[in-house]
Coordinates of C-alpha atoms and ligand atoms in Angstrom, one line a residue:
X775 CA -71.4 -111.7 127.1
X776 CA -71.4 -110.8 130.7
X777 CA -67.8 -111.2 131.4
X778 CA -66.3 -109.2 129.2
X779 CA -68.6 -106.4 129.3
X780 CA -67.7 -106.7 133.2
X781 CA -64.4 -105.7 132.4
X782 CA -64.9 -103.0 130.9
X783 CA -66.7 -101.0 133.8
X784 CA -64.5 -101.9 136.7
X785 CA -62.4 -98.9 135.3
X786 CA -63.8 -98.2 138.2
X787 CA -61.1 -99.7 140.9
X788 CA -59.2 -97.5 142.8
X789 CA -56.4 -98.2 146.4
X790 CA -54.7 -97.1 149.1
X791 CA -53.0 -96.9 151.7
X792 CA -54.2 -93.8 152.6
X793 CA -53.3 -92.1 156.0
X794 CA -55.4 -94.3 158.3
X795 CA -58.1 -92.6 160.1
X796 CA -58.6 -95.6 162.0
X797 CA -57.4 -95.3 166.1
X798 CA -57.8 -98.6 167.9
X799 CA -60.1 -98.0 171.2
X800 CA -58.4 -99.7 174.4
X801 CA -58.4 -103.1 174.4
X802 CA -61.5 -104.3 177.3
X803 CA -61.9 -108.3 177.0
X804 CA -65.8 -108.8 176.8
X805 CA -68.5 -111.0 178.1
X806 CA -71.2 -111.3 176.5
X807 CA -74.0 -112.1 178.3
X808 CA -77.7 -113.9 177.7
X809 CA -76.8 -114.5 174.3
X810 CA -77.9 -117.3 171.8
X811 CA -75.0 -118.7 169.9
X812 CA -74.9 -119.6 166.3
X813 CA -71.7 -121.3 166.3
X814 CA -71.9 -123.1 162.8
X815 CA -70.6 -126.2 164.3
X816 CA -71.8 -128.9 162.1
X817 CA -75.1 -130.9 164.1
X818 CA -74.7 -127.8 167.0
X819 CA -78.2 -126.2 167.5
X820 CA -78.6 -123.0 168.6
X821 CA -77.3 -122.8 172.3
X822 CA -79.7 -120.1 174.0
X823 CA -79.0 -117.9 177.1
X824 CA -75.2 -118.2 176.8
X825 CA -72.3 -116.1 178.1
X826 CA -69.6 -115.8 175.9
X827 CA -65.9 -114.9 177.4
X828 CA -63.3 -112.5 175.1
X829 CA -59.8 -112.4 175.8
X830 CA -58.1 -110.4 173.6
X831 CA -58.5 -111.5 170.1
X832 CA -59.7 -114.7 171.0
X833 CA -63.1 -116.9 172.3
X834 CA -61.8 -117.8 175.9
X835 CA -65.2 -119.9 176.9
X836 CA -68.9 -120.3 176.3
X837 CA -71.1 -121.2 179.1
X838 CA -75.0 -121.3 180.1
X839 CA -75.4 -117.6 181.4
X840 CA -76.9 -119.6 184.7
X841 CA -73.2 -120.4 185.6
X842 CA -72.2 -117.5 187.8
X843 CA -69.2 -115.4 186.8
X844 CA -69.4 -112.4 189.3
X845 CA -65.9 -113.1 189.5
X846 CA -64.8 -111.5 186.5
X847 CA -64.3 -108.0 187.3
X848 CA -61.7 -106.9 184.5
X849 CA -64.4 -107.1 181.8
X850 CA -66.5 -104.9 179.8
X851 CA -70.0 -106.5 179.7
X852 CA -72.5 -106.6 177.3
X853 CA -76.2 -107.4 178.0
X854 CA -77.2 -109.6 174.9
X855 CA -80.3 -111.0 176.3
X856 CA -82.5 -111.4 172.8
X857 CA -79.8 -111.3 171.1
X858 CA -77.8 -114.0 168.5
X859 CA -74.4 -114.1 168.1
X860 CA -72.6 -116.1 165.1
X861 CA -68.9 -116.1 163.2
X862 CA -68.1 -112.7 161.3
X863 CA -69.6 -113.3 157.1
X864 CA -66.9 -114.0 154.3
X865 CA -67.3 -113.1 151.0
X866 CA -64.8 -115.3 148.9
X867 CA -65.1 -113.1 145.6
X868 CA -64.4 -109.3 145.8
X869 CA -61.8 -106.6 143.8
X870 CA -60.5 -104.1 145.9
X871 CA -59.7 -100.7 144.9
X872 CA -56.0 -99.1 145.0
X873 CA -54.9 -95.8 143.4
X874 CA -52.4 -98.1 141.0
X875 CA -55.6 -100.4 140.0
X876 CA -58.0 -97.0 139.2
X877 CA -54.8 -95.7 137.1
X878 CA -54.7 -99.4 134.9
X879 CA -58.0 -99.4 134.2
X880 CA -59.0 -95.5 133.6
X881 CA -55.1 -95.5 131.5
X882 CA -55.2 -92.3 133.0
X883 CA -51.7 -92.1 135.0
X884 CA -52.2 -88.6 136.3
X885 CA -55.1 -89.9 139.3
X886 CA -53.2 -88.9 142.4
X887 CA -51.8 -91.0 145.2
X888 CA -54.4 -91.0 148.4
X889 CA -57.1 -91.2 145.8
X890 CA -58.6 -94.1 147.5
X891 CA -58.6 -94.5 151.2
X892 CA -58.1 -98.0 152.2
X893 CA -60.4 -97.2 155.5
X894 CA -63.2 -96.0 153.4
X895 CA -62.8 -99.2 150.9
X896 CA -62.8 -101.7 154.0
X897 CA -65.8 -99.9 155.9
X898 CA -68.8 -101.1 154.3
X899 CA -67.5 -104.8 154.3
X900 CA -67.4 -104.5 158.5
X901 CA -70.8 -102.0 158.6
X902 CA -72.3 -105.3 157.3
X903 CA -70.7 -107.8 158.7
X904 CA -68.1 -109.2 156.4
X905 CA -64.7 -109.6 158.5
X906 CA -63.1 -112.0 155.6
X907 CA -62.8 -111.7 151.8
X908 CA -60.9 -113.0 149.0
X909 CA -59.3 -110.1 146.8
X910 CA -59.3 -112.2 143.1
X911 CA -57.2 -109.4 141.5
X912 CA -54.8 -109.1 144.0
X913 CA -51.4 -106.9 143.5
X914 CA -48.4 -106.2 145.7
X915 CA -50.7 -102.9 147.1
X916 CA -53.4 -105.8 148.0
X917 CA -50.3 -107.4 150.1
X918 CA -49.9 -104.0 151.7
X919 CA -53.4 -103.5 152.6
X920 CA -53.8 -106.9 153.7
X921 CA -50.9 -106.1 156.1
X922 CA -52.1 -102.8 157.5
X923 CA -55.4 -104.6 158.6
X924 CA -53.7 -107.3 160.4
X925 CA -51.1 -104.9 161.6
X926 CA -54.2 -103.2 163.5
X927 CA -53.5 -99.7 161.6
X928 CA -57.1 -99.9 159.7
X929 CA -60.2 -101.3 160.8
X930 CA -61.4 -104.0 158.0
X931 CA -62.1 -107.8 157.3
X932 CA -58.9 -110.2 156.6
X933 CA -57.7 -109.9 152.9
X934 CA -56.9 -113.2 151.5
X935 CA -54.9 -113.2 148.2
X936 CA -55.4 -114.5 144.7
X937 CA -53.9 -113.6 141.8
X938 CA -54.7 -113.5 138.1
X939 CA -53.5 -115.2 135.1
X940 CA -55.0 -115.1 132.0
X941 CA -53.8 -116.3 128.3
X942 CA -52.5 -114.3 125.8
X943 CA -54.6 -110.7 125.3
X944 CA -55.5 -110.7 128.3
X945 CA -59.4 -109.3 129.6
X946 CA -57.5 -107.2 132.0
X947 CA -54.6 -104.4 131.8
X948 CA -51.0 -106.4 132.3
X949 CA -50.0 -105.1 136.0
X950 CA -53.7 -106.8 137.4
X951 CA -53.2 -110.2 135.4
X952 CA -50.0 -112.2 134.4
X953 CA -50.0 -113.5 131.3
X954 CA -49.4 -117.0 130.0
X955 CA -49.2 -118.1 126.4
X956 CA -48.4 -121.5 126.8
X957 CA -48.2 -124.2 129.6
X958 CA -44.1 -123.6 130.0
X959 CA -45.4 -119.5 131.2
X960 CA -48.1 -120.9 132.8
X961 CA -46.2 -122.9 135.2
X962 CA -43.7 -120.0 135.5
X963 CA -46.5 -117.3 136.5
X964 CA -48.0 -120.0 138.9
X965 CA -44.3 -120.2 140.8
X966 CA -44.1 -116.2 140.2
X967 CA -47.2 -116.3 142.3
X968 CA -46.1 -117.9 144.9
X969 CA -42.9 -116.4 145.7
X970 CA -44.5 -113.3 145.9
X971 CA -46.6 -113.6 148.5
X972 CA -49.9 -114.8 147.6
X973 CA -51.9 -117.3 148.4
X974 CA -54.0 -118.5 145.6
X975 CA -53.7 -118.4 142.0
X976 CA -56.8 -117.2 139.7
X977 CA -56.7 -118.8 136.3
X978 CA -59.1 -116.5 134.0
X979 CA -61.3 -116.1 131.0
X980 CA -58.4 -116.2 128.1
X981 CA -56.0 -119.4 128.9
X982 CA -56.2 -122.3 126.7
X983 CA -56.7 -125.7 128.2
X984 CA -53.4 -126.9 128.1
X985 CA -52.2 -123.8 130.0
X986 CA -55.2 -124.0 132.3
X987 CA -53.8 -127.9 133.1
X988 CA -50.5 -126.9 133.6
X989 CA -51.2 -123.7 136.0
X990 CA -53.6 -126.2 138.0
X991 CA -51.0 -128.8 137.9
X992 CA -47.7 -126.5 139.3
X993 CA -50.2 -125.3 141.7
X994 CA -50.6 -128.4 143.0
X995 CA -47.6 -129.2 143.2
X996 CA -46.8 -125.7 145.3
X997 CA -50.3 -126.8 147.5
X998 CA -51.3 -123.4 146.2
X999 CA -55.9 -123.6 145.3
X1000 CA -56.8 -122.5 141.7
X1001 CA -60.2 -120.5 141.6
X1002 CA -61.4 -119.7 138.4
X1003 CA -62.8 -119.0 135.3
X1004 CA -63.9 -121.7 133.1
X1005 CA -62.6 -120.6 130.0
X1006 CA -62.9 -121.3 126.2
X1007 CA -66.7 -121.3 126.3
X1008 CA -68.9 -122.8 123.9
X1009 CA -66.1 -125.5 122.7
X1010 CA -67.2 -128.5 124.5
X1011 CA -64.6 -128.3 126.7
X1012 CA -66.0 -127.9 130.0
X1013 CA -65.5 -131.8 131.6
X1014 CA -61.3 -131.5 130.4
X1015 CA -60.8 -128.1 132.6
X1016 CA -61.8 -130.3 135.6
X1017 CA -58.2 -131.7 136.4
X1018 CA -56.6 -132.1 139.8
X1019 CA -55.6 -128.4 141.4
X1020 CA -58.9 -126.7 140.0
X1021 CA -60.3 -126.0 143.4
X1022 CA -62.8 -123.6 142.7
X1023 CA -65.3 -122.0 140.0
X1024 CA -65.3 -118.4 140.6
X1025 CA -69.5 -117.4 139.5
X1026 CA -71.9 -120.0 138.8
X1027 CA -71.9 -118.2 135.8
X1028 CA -69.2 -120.2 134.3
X1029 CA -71.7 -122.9 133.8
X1030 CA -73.9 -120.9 132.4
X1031 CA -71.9 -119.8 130.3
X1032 CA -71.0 -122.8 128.9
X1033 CA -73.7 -123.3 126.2
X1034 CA -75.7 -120.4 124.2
X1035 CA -78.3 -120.6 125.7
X1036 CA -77.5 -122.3 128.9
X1037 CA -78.6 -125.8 129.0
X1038 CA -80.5 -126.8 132.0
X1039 CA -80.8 -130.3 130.9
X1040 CA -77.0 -130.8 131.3
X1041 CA -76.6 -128.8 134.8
X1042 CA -76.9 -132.6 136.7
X1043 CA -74.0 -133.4 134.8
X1044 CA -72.2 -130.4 135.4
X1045 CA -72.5 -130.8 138.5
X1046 CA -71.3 -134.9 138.7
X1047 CA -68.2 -133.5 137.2
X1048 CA -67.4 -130.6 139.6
X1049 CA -68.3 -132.8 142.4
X1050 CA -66.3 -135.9 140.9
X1051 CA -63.1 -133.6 140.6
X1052 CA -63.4 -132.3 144.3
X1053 CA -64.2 -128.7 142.8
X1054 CA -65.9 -126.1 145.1
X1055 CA -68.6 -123.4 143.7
X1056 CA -68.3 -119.7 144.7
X1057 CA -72.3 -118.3 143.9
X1058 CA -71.8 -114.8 143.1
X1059 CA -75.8 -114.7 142.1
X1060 CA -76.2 -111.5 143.3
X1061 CA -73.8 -109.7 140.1
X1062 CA -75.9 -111.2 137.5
X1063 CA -79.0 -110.2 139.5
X1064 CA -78.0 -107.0 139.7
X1065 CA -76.6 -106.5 136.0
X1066 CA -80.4 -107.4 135.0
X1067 CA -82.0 -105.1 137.3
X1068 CA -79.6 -102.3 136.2
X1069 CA -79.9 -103.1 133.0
X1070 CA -84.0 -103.2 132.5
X1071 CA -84.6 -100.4 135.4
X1072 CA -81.6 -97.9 135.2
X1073 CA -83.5 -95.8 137.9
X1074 CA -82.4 -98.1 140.8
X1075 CA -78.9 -96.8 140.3
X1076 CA -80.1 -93.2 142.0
X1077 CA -82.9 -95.2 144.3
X1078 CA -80.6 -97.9 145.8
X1079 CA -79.1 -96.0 149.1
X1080 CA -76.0 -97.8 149.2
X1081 CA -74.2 -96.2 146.3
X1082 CA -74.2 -93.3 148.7
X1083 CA -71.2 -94.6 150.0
X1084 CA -69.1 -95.0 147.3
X1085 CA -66.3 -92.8 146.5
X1086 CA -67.3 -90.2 144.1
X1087 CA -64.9 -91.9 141.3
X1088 CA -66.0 -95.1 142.2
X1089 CA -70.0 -93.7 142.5
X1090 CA -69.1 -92.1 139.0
X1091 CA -68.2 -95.2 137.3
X1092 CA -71.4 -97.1 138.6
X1093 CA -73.4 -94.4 137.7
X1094 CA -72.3 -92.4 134.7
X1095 CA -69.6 -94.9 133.4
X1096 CA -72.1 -97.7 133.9
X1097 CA -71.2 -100.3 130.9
X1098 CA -74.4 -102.4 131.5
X1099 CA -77.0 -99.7 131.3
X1100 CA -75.4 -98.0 128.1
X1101 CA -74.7 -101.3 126.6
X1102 CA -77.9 -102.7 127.4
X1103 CA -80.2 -104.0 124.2
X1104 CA -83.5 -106.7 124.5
X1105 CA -81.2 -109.1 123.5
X1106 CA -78.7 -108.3 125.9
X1107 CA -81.5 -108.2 128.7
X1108 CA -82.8 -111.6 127.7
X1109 CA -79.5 -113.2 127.8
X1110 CA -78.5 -112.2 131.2
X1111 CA -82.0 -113.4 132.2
X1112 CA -81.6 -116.7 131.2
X1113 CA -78.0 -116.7 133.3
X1114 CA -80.0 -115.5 136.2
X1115 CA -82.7 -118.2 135.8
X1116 CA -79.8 -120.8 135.1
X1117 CA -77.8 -119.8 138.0
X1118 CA -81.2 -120.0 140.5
X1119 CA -81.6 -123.7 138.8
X1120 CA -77.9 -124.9 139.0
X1121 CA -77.6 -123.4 142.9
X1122 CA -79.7 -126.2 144.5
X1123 CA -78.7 -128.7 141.8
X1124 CA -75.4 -128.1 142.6
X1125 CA -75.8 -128.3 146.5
X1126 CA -77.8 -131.1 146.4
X1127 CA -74.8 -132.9 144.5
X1128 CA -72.5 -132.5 147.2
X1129 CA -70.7 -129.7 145.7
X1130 CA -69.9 -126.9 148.8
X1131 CA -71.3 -123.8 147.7
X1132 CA -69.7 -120.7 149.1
X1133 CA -71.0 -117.0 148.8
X1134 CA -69.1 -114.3 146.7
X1135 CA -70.5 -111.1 145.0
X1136 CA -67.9 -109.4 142.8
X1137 CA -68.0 -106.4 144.5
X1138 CA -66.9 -103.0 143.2
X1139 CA -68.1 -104.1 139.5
X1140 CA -70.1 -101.0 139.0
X1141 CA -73.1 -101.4 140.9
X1142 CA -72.3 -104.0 143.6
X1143 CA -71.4 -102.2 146.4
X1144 CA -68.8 -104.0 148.9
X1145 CA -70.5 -105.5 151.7
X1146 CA -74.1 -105.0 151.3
X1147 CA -73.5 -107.0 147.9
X1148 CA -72.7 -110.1 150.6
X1149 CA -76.2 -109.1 152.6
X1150 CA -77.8 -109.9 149.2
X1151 CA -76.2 -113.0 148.0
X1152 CA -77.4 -114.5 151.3
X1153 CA -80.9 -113.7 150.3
X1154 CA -80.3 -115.0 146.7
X1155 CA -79.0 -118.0 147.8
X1156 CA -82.2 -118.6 150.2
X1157 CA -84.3 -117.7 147.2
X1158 CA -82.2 -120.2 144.8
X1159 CA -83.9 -122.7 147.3
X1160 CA -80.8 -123.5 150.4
X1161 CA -82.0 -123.5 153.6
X1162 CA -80.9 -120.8 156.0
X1163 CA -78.3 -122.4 157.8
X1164 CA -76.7 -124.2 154.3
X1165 CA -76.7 -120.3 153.4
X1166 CA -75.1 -119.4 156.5
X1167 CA -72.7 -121.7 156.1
X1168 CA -72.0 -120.7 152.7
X1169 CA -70.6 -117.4 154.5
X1170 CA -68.8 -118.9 157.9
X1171 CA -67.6 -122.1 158.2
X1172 CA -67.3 -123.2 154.3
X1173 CA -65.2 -120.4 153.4
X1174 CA -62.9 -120.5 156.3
X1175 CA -62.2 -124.8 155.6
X1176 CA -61.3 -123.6 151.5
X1177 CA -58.9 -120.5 152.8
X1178 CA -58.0 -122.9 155.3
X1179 CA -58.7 -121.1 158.2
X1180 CA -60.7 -123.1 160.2
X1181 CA -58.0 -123.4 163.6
X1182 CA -58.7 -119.7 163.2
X1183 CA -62.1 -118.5 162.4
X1184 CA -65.6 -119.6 160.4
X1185 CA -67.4 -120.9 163.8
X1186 CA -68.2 -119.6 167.3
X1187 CA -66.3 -122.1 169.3
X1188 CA -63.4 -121.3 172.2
X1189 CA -60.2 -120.8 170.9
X1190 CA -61.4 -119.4 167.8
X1191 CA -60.8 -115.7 166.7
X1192 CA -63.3 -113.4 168.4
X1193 CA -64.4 -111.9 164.8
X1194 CA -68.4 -112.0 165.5
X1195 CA -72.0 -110.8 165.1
X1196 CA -74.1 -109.7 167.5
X1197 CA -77.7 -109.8 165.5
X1198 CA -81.0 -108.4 166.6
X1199 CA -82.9 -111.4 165.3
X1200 CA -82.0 -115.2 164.1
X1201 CA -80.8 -115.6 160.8
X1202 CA -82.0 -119.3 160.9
X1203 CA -85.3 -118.3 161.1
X1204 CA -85.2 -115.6 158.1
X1205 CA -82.3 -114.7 156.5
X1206 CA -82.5 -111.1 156.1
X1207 CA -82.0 -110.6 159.9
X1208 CA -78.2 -110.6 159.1
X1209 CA -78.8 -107.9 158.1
X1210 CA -80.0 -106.2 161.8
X1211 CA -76.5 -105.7 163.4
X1212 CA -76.4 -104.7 166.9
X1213 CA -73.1 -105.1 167.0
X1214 CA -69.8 -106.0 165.1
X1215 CA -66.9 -108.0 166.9
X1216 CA -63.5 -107.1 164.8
X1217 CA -60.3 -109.3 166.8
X1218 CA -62.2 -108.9 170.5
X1219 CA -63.1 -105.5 170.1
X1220 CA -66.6 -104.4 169.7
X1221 CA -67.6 -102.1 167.5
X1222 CA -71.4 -101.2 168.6
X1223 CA -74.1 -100.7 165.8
X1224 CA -74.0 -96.6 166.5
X1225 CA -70.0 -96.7 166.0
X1226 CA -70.4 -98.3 162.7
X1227 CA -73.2 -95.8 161.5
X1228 CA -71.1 -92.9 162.6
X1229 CA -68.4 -94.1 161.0
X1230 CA -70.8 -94.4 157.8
X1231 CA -72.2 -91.2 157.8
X1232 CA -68.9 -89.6 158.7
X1233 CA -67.8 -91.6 155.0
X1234 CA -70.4 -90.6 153.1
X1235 CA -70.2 -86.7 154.3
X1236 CA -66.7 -86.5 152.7
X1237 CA -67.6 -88.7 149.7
X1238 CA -70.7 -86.0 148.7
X1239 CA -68.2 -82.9 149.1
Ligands
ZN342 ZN1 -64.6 -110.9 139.9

């Protein structure tokens, strides 16, 4: 099953804290001039020929470009005219690597500290766009690294925090995942959790119901959100892990994976019962689209340019190490079809039930590289049949109202955090064009399309030496 043959190939995580290459350019507040803004604003259209004020870290004002601002003389400004400018992308389902996380899962202690560079792990997510994610195997190094990038000491998308628990034998190496045997542990891990320093819990693939109930319950009682797992498949369980505190499945998947084979004649219900217990969706289509693809045409590992940029342990592990393509078998192959059909069936199902769909990727299972992994869940969420801006959404303003962000960030909108695209073409009208970055707006400070693929190449020199 996919899951657990997942596990197995993410030997590939690595972390770091590694000497930070990253030097912040002097601070110039922007305005942004003759652009169309995408602010995400429920019912707000696209306002055309706008300028858009910086200060510092922030959205100071938005105005028609026809309102005359020659007074501002202390600002860098950017001609935009033809250009689209909307919130910063979120992926709300990621690992991150750390030197500690590549020892657990390799159980080879000798890999050397600075083996990851935590500039190099965050870079791909801001080349394309993704200024948020949610880390859903966070450690105290996650903390750290979450820290540097709001301390301004590496360039890279805000970290949110979730951490695992799982049931007895756990999926993962003890030091990633807690472990809880029983509901007494499980409420123990879930205040462990919190006094530590994250944010969210992530209740995984081994817990038994009651456990699952009782980490969901002390997390509600700690107003901590549970993402996860729906576990015990195949038992007829499913409708009893929907309890008050379960705030999020973590891969449409987990429906899927409820039945063998999935049963698309039950996914209305599925959905009644998510929707009925206030429980969000994060997609993560693009995984199980990719597990296929790698699985029935191997080659696309050496043809698909973005594992270029992966560090040469990580690049080994998708590559050489790569679980799916040794593992893979017909039957194998026609299983993880059928998720991938389910998924594309459940998606508008699910949306169309009121359930809010948000857009994760799993990124850094071997294969799914961070980043351009979130470029093509948009597009598989447009394929699964949501309109453009529902799949916008999905990455902006949806995401920031679950992490509870929203005084902060997820819209264009003054006030808000200046953490932006600056697009070549509108995403409304085809999706792909987030994918045509001019430019890349990181906490007021531009980063222009020629930093970011310097900053690329530069990463991918080292990583081929
Ligand atoms: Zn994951």
């Amino acid at each position: 099953m996919i899951v657990s043959k997942r596990l197995l190939s993410v030997a590939a995580l690595v972390c770091a804290l590694a000497a930070a290459s990253f030097t912040a350019p002097a601070r110039a507040d922007l305005l942004i001039e003759h652009v169309n803004v995408i602010s995400m604003l429920p019912g707000q259209d696209v306002q055309t020929d706008m300028n858009v004020l910086v200060r510092k870290d922030r959205i100071a004002s938005i105005a028609p470009a026809s309102t005359e601002q020659a007074e501002l003389s202390d600002v860098e400004r950017i001609d935009a005219r033809g250009q689209w400018l909307m919130p910063g992308l979120v992926d709300m389902h990621v690992h991150l690597e750390s030197d500690r996380l590549f020892r657990l899962y390799t159980q080879d202690p000798t890999i050397p500290r600075g083996t990851v560079r935590l500039d190099d792990a965050l870079l791909l997510y801001v080349a394309n766009g993704v200024l948020q994610i949610t880390v859903l195997s966070s450690t105290p190094e996650t903390i750290a690294q979450r820290d540097e990038v709001e301390n301004g000491r590496v360039l890279g998308p805000h970290i949110a925090l979730a951490a695992m628990i799982d049931g007895p034998e756990p999926v993962w190496p003890v030091g990633m995942t807690r472990v809880a045997a029983n509901p007494s542990d499980g409420r123990q891990a879930v205040r462990d959790v919190a006094a530590e320093g994250y944010e969210f819990v992530k209740a995984y693939e081994r817990l038994d119901l009651d456990t699952f109930i009782a980490i969901c319950d002390e997390a509600k009682k700690l107003n901590m959100k549970v993402i996860g797992h729906l576990p015990q498949n195949g038992k007829g369980l499913t409708q009893k892990f929907f309890v008050p505190g379960f705030s999020m499945i973590a891969h449409a998947e987990e429906i899927a994976q409820q039945e063998d084979p999935p049963a698309d004649d039950r996914i209305a219900q599925y959905a009644q019962w998510v929707k009925n217990n206030g429980t969000w969706l994060t997609s993560t289509l693009t995984v199980d689209d990719r597990i296929l693809e790698m699985m029935s045409r191997p080659e696309t590992l050496k043809s698909r340019p973005e594992l270029q940029y992966l560090s040469p342990a990580l690049r080994r592990m998708a590559i050489e190490g790569n679980h799916y393509v040794k593992g893979a078998n017909p039957g194998w192959i026609a299983h993880v079809q059928r998720v991938v059909d389910f998924n594309r069936k459940l998606i508008p199902a699910f949306a169309a039930a009121g359930v809010p769909i948000v857009a994760g990727t799993d990124a850094l299972v071997p294969g799914i590289v961070p980043g351009f992994s979130l470029q093509d869940e948009l597009q598989a969420l447009a394929q699964a049949g949501l309109s453009n801006r529902q799949v916008l959404e999905s990455a902006t303003r949806l995401p920031a109202e679950w992490l509870g962000t929203s005084d902060d960030r997820g819209v264009v909108a003054t006030g808000k955090r200046a953490d932006l695209l600056l697009l070549h073409r509108n995403p409304l009208e085809r999706i792909e064009n987030t994918r045509e970055i001019a430019g890349v707006i990181v906490g007021g400070k531009l980063y222009s399309r020629k930093e970011i693929d310097e900053r690329k190449a530069d990463m991918r020199r080292r990583n081929s030496t």
